[in-house]
PDB file of C-alpha atoms in Angstrom:
ATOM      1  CA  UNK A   1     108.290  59.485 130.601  1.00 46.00           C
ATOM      2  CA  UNK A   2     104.503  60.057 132.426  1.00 47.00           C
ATOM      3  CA  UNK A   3     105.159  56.979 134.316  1.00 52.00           C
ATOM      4  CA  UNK A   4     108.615  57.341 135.213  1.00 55.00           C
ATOM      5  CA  UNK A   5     107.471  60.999 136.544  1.00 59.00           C
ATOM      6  CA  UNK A   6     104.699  59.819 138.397  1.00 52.00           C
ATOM      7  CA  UNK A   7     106.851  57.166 139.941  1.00 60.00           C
ATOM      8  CA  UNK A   8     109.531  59.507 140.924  1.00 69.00           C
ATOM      9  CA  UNK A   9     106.524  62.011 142.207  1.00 76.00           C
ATOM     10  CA  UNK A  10     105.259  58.421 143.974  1.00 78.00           C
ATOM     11  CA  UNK A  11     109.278  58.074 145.471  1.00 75.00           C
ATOM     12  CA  UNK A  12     109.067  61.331 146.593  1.00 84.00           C
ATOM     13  CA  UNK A  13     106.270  61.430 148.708  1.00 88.00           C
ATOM     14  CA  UNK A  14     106.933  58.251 150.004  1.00 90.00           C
ATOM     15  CA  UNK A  15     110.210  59.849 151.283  1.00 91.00           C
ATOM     16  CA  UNK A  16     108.282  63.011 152.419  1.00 91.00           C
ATOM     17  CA  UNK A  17     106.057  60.576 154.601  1.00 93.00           C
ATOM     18  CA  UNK A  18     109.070  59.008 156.317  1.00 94.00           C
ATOM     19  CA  UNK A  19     110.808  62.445 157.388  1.00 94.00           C
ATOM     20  CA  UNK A  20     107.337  63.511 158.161  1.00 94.00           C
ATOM     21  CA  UNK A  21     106.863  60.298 160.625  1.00 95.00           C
ATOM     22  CA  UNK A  22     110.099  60.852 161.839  1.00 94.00           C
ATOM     23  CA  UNK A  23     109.616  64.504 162.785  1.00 94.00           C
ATOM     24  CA  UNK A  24     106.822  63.551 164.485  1.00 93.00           C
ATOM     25  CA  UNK A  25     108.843  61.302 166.992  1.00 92.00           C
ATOM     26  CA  UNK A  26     112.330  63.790 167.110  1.00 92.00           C
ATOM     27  CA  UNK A  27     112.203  65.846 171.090  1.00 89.00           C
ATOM     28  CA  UNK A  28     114.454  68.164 171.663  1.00 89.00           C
ATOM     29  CA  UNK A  29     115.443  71.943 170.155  1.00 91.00           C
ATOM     30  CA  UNK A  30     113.824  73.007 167.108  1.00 92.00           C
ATOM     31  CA  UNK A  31     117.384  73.989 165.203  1.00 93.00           C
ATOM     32  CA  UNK A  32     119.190  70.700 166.015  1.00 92.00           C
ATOM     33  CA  UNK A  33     115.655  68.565 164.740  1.00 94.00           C
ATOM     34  CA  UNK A  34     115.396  70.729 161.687  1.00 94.00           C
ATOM     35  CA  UNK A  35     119.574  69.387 161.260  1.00 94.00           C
ATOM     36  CA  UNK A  36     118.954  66.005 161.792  1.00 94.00           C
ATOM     37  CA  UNK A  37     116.118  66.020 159.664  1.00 94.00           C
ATOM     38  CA  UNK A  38     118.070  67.978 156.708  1.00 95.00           C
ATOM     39  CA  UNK A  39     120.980  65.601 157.342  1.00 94.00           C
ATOM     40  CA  UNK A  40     118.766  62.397 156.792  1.00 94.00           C
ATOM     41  CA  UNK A  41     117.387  63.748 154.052  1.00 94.00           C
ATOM     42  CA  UNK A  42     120.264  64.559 151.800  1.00 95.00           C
ATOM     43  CA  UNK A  43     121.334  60.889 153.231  1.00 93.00           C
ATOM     44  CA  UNK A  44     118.242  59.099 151.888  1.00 93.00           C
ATOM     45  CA  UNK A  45     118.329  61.353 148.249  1.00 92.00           C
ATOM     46  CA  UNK A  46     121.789  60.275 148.212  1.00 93.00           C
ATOM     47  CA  UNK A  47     120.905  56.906 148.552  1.00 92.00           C
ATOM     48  CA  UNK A  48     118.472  56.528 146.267  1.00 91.00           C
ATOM     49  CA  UNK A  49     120.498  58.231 144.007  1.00 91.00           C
ATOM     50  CA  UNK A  50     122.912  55.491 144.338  1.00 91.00           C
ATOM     51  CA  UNK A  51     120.479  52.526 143.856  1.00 90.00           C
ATOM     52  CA  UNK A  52     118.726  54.220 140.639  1.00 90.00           C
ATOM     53  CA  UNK A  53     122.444  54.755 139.073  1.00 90.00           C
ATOM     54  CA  UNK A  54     123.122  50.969 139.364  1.00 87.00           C
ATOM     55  CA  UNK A  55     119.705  50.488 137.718  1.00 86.00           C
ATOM     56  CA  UNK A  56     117.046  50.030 140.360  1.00 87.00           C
ATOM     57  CA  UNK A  57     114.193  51.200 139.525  1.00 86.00           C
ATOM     58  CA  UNK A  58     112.959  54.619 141.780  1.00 84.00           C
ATOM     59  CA  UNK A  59     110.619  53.066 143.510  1.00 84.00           C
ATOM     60  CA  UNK A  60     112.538  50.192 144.997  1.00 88.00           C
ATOM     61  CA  UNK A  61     115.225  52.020 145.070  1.00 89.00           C
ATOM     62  CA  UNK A  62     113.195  54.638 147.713  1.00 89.00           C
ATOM     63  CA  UNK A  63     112.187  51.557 149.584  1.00 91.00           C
ATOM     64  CA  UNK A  64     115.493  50.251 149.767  1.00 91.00           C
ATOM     65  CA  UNK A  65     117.086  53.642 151.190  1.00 92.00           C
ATOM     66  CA  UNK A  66     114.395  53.762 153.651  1.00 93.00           C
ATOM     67  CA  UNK A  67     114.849  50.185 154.773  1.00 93.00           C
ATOM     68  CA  UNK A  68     118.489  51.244 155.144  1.00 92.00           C
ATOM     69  CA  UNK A  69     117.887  54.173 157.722  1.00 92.00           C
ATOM     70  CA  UNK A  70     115.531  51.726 159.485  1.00 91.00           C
ATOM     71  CA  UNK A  71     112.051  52.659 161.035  1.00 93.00           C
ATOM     72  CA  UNK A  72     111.044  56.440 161.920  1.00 93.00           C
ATOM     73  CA  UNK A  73     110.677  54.870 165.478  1.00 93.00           C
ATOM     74  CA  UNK A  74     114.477  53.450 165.591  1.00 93.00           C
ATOM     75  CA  UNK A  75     115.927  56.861 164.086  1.00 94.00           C
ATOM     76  CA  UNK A  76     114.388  58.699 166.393  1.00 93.00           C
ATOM     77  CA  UNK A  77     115.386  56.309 169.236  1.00 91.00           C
ATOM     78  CA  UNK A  78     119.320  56.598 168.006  1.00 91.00           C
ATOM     79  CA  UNK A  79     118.936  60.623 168.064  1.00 92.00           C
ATOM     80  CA  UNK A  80     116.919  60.813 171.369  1.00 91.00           C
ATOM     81  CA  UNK A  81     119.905  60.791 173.589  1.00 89.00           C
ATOM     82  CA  UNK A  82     122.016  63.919 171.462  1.00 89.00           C
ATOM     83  CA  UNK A  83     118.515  65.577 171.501  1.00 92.00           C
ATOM     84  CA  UNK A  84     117.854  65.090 175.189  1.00 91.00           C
ATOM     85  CA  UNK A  85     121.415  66.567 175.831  1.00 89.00           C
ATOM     86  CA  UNK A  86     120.925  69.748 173.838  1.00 90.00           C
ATOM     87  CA  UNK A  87     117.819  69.752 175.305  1.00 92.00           C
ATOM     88  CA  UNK A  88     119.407  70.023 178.497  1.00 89.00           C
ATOM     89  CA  UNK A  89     122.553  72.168 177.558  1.00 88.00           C
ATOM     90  CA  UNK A  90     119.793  74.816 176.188  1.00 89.00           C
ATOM     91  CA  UNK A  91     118.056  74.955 178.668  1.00 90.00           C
ATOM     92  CA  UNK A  92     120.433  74.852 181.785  1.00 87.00           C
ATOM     93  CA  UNK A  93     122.086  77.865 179.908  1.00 86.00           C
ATOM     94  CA  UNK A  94     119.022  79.659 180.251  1.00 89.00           C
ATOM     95  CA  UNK A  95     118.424  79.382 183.920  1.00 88.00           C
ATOM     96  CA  UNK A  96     122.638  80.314 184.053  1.00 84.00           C
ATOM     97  CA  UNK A  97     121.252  83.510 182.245  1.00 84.00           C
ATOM     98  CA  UNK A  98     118.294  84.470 183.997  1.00 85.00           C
ATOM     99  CA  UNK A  99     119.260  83.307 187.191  1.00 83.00           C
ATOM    100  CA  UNK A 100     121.510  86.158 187.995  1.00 80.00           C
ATOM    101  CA  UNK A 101     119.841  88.735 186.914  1.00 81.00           C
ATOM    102  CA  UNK A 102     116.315  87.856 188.990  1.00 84.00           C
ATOM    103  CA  UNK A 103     118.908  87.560 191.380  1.00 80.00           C
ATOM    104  CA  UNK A 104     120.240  90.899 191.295  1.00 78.00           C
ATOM    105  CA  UNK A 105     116.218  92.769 191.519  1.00 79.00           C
ATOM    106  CA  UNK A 106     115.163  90.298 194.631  1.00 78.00           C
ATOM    107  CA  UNK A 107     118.532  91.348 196.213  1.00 76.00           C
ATOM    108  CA  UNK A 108     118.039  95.204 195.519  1.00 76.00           C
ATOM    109  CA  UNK A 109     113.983  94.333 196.321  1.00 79.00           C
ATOM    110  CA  UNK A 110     114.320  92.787 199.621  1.00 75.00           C
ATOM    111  CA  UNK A 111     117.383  93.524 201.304  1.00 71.00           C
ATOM    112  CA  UNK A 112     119.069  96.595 199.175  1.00 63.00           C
ATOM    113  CA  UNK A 113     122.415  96.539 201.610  1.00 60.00           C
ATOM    114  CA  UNK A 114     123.318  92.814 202.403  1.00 54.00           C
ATOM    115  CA  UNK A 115     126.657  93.764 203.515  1.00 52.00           C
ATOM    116  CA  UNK A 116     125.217  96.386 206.230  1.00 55.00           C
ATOM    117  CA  UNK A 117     122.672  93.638 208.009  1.00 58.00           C
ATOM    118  CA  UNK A 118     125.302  90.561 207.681  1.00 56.00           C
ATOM    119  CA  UNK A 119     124.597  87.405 206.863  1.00 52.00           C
ATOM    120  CA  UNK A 120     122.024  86.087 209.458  1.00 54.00           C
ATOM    121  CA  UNK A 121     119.695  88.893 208.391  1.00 55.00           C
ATOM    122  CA  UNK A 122     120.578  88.470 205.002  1.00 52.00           C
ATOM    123  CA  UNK A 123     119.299  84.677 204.959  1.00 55.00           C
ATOM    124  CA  UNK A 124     115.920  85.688 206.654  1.00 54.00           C
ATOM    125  CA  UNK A 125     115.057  88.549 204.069  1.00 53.00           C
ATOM    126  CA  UNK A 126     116.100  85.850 201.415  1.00 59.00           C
ATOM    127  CA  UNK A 127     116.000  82.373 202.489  1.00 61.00           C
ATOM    128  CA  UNK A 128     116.349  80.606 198.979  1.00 63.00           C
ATOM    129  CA  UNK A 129     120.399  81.448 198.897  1.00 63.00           C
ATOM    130  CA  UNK A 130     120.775  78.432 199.524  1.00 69.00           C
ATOM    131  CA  UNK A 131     118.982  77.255 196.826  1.00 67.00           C
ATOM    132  CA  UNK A 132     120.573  79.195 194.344  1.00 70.00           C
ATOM    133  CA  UNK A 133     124.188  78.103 195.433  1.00 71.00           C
ATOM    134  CA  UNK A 134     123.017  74.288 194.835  1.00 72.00           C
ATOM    135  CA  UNK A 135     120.769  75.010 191.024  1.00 73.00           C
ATOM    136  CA  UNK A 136     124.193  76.943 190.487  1.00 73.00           C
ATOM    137  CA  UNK A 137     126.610  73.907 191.356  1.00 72.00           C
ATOM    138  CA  UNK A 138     123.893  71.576 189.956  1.00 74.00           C
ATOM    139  CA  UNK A 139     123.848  73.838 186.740  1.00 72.00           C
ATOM    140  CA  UNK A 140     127.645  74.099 186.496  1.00 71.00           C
ATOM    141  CA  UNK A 141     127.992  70.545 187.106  1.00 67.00           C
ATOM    142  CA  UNK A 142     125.723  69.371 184.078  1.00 71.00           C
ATOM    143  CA  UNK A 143     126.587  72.088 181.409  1.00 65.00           C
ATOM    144  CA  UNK A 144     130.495  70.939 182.149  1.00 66.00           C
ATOM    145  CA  UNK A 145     130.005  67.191 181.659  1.00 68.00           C
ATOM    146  CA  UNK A 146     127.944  67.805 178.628  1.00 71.00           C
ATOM    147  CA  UNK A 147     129.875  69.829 176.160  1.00 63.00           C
ATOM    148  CA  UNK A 148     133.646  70.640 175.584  1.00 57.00           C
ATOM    149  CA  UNK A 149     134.865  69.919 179.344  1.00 49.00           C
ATOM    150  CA  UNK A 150     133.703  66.038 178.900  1.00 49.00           C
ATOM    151  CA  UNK A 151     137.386  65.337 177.494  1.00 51.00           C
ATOM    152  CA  UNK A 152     138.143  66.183 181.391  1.00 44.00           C
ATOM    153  CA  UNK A 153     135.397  64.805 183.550  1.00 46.00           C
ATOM    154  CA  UNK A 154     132.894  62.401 183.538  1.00 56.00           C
ATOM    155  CA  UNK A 155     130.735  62.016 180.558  1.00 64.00           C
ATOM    156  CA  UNK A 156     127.075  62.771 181.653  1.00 69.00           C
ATOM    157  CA  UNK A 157     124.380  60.579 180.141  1.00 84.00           C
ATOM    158  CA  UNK A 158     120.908  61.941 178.350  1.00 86.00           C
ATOM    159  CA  UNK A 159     119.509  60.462 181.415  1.00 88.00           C
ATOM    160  CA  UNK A 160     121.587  62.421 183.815  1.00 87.00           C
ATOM    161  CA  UNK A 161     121.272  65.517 181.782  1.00 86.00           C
ATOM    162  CA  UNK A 162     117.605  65.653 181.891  1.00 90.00           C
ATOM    163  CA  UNK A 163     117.726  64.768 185.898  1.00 89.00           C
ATOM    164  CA  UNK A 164     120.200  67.769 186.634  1.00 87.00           C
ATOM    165  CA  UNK A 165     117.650  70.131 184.234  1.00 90.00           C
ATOM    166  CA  UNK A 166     114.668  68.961 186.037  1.00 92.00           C
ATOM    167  CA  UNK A 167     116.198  69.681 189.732  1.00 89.00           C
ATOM    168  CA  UNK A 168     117.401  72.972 188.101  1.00 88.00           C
ATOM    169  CA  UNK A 169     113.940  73.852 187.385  1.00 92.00           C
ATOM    170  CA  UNK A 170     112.129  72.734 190.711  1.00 92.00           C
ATOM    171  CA  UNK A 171     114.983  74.194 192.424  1.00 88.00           C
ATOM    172  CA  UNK A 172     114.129  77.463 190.462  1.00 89.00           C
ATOM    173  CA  UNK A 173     110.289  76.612 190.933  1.00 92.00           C
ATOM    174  CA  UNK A 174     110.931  76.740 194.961  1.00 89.00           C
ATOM    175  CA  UNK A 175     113.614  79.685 194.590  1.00 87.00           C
ATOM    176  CA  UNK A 176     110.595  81.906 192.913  1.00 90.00           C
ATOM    177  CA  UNK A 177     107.986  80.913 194.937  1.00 92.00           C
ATOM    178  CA  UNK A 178     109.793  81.869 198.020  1.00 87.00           C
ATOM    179  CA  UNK A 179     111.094  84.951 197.189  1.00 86.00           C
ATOM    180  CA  UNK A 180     107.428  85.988 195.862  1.00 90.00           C
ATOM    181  CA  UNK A 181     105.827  84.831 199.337  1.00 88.00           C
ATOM    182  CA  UNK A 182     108.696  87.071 201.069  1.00 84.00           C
ATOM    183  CA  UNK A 183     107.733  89.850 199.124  1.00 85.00           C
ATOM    184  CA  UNK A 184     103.939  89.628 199.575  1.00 86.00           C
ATOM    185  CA  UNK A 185     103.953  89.391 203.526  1.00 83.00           C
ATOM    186  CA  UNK A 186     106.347  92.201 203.381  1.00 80.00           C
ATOM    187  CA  UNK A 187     106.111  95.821 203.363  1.00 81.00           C
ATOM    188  CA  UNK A 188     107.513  97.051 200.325  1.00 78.00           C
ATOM    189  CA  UNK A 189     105.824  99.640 198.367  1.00 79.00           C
ATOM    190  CA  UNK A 190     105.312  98.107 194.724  1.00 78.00           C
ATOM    191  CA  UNK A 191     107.168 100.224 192.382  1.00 79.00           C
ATOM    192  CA  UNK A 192     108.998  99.535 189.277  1.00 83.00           C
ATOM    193  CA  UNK A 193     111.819  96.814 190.516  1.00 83.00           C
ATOM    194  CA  UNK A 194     109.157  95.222 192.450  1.00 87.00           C
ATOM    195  CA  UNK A 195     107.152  94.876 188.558  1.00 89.00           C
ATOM    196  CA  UNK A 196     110.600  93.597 187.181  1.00 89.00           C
ATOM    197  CA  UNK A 197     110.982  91.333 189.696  1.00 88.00           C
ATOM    198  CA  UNK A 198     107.396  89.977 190.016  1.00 91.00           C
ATOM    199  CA  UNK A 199     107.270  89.645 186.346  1.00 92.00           C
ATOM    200  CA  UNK A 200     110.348  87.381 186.152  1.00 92.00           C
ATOM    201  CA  UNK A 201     109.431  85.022 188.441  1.00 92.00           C
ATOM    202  CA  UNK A 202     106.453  84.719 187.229  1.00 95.00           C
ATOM    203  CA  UNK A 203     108.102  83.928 183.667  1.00 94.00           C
ATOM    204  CA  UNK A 204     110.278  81.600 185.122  1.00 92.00           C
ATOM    205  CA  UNK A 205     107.538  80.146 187.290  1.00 95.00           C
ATOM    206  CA  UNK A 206     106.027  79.198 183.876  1.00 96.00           C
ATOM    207  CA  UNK A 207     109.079  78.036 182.275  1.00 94.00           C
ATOM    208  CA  UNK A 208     109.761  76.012 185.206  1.00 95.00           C
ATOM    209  CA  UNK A 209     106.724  73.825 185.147  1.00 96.00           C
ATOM    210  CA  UNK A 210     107.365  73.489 180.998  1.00 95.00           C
ATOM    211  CA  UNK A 211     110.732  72.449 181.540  1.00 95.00           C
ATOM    212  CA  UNK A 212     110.095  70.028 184.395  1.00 95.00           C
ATOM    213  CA  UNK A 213     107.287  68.406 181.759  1.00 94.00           C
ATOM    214  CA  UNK A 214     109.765  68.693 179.162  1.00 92.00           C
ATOM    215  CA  UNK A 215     111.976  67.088 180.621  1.00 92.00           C
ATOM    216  CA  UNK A 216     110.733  64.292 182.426  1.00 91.00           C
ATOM    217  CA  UNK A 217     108.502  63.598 179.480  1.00 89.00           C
ATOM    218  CA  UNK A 218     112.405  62.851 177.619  1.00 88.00           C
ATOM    219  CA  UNK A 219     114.223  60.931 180.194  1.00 88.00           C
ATOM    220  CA  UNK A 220     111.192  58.814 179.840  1.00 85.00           C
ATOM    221  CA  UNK A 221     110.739  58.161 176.432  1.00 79.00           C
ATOM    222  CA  UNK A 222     114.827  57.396 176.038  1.00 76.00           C
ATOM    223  CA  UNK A 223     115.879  54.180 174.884  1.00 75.00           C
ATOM    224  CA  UNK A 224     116.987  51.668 178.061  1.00 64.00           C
TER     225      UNK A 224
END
């Protein structure tokens, strides 16, 4: 019974060591790593579980299931492309969120009636529109050929996904930067929408530079 415990405690760890190697090499969102990770773990108890009831003993049977999955290295190579596109799906929804709504306090910041100066004035106070429209159509495009809407078009690939996210984020990057410049060489009293505004771009500044990291970093380290 003391060996057969020890071996099982032996089994165990080995397994432990595995997930733990294989964690190790999983990028992408925390929540869908932690469910690939609980998934392949139930999947290797289960197959040891299988091996031992035919009469293997733990041990083999643990080295067995783990030379079933394969290597941490090719595990995390067949999950890198679903991780790099919720990576990217994640993310690109964030920028959707914030986007607007940084929008909204430049607008109010720099030019608080657009439709009274027209458009020509409208561009000077804020040159990045045109930025926004294309991280918008760039951002629309990617988040539809990535989830439910890829019945429809186009599939996008990891590699595509994490291309679109990175241009989302320098386009961002470039938006922020701009619209900060425009404020410091201008006039405007700093007051609390100026604080809001500063403040988010700032943030996103930040996040920007993560995500372009982040990103490349992925598209990278997916498998050719």
């Amino acid at each position: 019974m003391a060996n057969d415990r020890l071996t099982t405690q032996a089994g165990e760890a080995r397994l432990d060591a595995y997930l733990g190697d294989l964690a190790a090499r999983l990028r992408g969102p925390r929540r869908r790593r932690e469910q690939i990770l609980a998934e392949l773990r139930d999947g290797l108890h289960h197959a040891v579980t299988d091996r031992t009831a035919a009469g293997l003993p733990h041990g083999e049977a643990v080295a067995a299931a783990i030379a079933q999955f394969g290597t941490p290295q090719a595990v995390a190579e067949a999950f890198a492309g679903e991780l790099a596109t919720a990576y990217a799906r994640r993310t690109i929804a964030w920028y959707i969120a914030t986007g607007p709504l940084v929008g909204i306090w430049w607008l109010l910041l720099l030019q608080p009636h657009p439709w009274r100066t027209g458009l020509v004035a409208l561009l000077a106070a804020i040159p990045v529109i045109p930025l926004i429209i294309i991280a918008i159509a760039t951002a629309a495009g990617a988040f539809a050929t990535t989830g439910r809407l890829m019945r429809w078009l186009p599939e996008a690939t990891p590699h595509h996904a994490l291309a679109a996210t990175t241009t989302i984020a320098a386009l961002a990057l470039a938006g922020d930067l701009t619209v900060l410049a425009s404020y410091l060489r201008s006039d405007i009293p700093a007051h609390s929408l100026a604080t809001f505004a500063v403040a988010a771009s700032l943030t996103r500044i930040a996040c920007s530079l993560v995500t372009m990291r982040h990103a490349t970093a992925m598209s990278t380290s997916q498998p050719s």
